[in-house]
Amino acid sequence: MYEVGLRRELVSSHYMIGGDFGEENELHAHRYTVEAVLAGGELDGHGFLTDIDDLRSAVERIAERYEERTLNDLPEFAGANPSLERFCRAWCEELRRTLDARRVERITVRIWESGEAFAGYTEGR
């Protein structure tokens, strides 16, 4: 399986709802590191799984949506905790919608909220 990926940092805010999460219940920001990895078993005639510039453009468009925003205010988190896990899934789904990546069989997004804590979501086989 071939893989192509990128990392991007961004700052977003959120707060947890529906439970006692201590300080996490208060609005706070994170400097997230997002890693998007595309995987597939076949390359195109140029030897690419996908054009890295297309992936870079998609990651930038998605990052702009979340940069300096409060995640709770966005429709994809309406009535739900904007957990790291849900944030990963939102990224993954948006990458699938925006990329023309016919040979991509799997998309994995990992997001770190600190140097040691991350969550991930994979869609595809």
Short mmCIF file of C-alpha atoms in Angstrom, two decimals:
data_model
loop_
_atom_site.label_atom_id
_atom_site.label_comp_id
_atom_site.label_asym_id
_atom_site.label_seq_id
_atom_site.Cartn_x
_atom_site.Cartn_y
_atom_site.Cartn_z
CA MET A 1 0.00 0.00 0.00
CA TYR A 2 1.39 3.41 -1.00
CA GLU A 3 0.92 6.43 1.26
CA VAL A 4 1.06 10.17 0.69
CA GLY A 5 0.58 12.60 3.54
CA LEU A 6 0.90 16.11 4.86
CA ARG A 7 0.94 17.86 8.22
CA ARG A 8 -0.57 21.25 8.97
CA GLU A 9 -0.84 23.24 12.19
CA LEU A 10 -3.81 25.38 13.11
CA VAL A 11 -5.38 26.98 16.16
CA SER A 12 -9.02 26.39 17.04
CA SER A 13 -11.08 26.67 20.20
CA HIS A 14 -13.73 24.46 21.74
CA TYR A 15 -15.43 23.50 24.97
CA MET A 16 -16.97 20.23 26.06
CA ILE A 17 -20.68 19.85 26.74
CA GLY A 18 -22.93 17.31 28.45
CA GLY A 19 -20.68 16.30 31.29
CA ASP A 20 -18.24 17.37 33.95
CA PHE A 21 -14.95 17.66 32.06
CA GLY A 22 -13.39 20.18 34.45
CA GLU A 23 -11.45 22.89 32.64
CA GLU A 24 -12.43 21.33 29.30
CA ASN A 25 -15.96 22.68 29.88
CA GLU A 26 -14.56 26.19 29.48
CA LEU A 27 -13.73 27.73 26.11
CA HIS A 28 -10.06 27.12 25.38
CA ALA A 29 -7.76 26.95 22.36
CA HIS A 30 -5.48 24.25 21.05
CA ARG A 31 -2.61 24.45 18.60
CA TYR A 32 -3.51 21.35 16.65
CA THR A 33 -1.24 19.42 14.33
CA VAL A 34 -3.27 17.70 11.64
CA GLU A 35 -1.81 14.79 9.69
CA ALA A 36 -3.68 13.59 6.59
CA VAL A 37 -2.53 10.33 4.99
CA LEU A 38 -3.93 8.90 1.76
CA ALA A 39 -3.28 5.25 0.91
CA GLY A 40 -3.85 3.08 -2.13
CA GLY A 41 -2.42 0.14 -3.99
CA GLU A 42 -2.06 1.65 -7.47
CA LEU A 43 -0.09 4.56 -8.91
CA ASP A 44 -0.92 6.64 -11.97
CA GLY A 45 1.19 6.77 -15.10
CA HIS A 46 3.52 9.30 -13.46
CA GLY A 47 4.11 7.09 -10.44
CA PHE A 48 1.83 9.09 -8.12
CA LEU A 49 -0.95 7.91 -5.83
CA THR A 50 -2.32 11.45 -5.97
CA ASP A 51 -0.92 14.85 -6.77
CA ILE A 52 0.64 16.18 -3.56
CA ASP A 53 -0.28 19.73 -4.64
CA ASP A 54 -3.96 18.71 -4.80
CA LEU A 55 -3.69 17.27 -1.31
CA ARG A 56 -1.93 20.42 -0.09
CA SER A 57 -4.71 22.61 -1.57
CA ALA A 58 -7.44 20.48 0.03
CA VAL A 59 -5.71 20.54 3.43
CA GLU A 60 -5.33 24.33 3.21
CA ARG A 61 -9.02 24.83 2.30
CA ILE A 62 -10.14 22.66 5.20
CA ALA A 63 -7.71 24.32 7.63
CA GLU A 64 -9.05 27.75 6.67
CA ARG A 65 -12.53 26.61 7.71
CA TYR A 66 -11.33 25.77 11.23
CA GLU A 67 -8.52 28.29 11.78
CA GLU A 68 -9.24 30.64 14.72
CA ARG A 69 -12.82 29.31 14.99
CA THR A 70 -14.80 27.85 17.87
CA LEU A 71 -15.60 24.31 16.78
CA ASN A 72 -18.84 24.25 18.81
CA ASP A 73 -20.25 26.94 16.50
CA LEU A 74 -19.89 24.82 13.35
CA PRO A 75 -22.71 22.63 11.96
CA GLU A 76 -20.67 19.42 12.02
CA PHE A 77 -20.50 19.65 15.83
CA ALA A 78 -24.07 20.85 16.47
CA GLY A 79 -25.30 19.33 19.73
CA ALA A 80 -22.22 17.14 20.08
CA ASN A 81 -18.91 17.43 21.84
CA PRO A 82 -16.27 18.69 19.41
CA SER A 83 -13.95 15.93 20.55
CA LEU A 84 -10.66 15.22 18.87
CA GLU A 85 -12.18 12.03 17.47
CA ARG A 86 -15.08 13.90 15.84
CA PHE A 87 -12.69 16.56 14.56
CA CYS A 88 -10.66 13.83 12.81
CA ARG A 89 -13.78 12.38 11.21
CA ALA A 90 -14.89 15.81 9.95
CA TRP A 91 -11.49 16.30 8.30
CA CYS A 92 -11.58 12.83 6.78
CA GLU A 93 -15.04 13.29 5.30
CA GLU A 94 -14.17 16.69 3.87
CA LEU A 95 -10.97 15.34 2.28
CA ARG A 96 -12.98 12.56 0.60
CA ARG A 97 -15.49 15.12 -0.73
CA THR A 98 -12.94 17.58 -2.05
CA LEU A 99 -10.17 15.40 -3.48
CA ASP A 100 -10.23 13.85 -6.92
CA ALA A 101 -8.27 10.83 -5.77
CA ARG A 102 -9.59 7.84 -7.70
CA ARG A 103 -6.77 5.54 -6.60
CA VAL A 104 -7.09 6.45 -2.91
CA GLU A 105 -8.54 3.52 -1.00
CA ARG A 106 -8.10 4.85 2.51
CA ILE A 107 -7.87 8.25 4.19
CA THR A 108 -6.53 8.57 7.73
CA VAL A 109 -6.50 11.78 9.71
CA ARG A 110 -4.67 12.12 13.00
CA ILE A 111 -4.87 15.28 15.05
CA TRP A 112 -2.57 16.06 17.95
CA GLU A 113 -3.79 18.51 20.58
CA SER A 114 -0.41 18.38 22.30
CA GLY A 115 2.99 16.86 21.76
CA GLU A 116 1.86 13.51 23.11
CA ALA A 117 -1.96 13.33 22.80
CA PHE A 118 -3.74 12.56 19.54
CA ALA A 119 -6.79 10.87 18.04
CA GLY A 120 -7.36 9.46 14.59
CA TYR A 121 -10.04 8.40 12.15
CA THR A 122 -9.72 6.19 9.07
CA GLU A 123 -12.29 5.81 6.34
CA GLY A 124 -12.00 3.24 3.61
CA ARG A 125 -10.51 -0.20 3.57
#
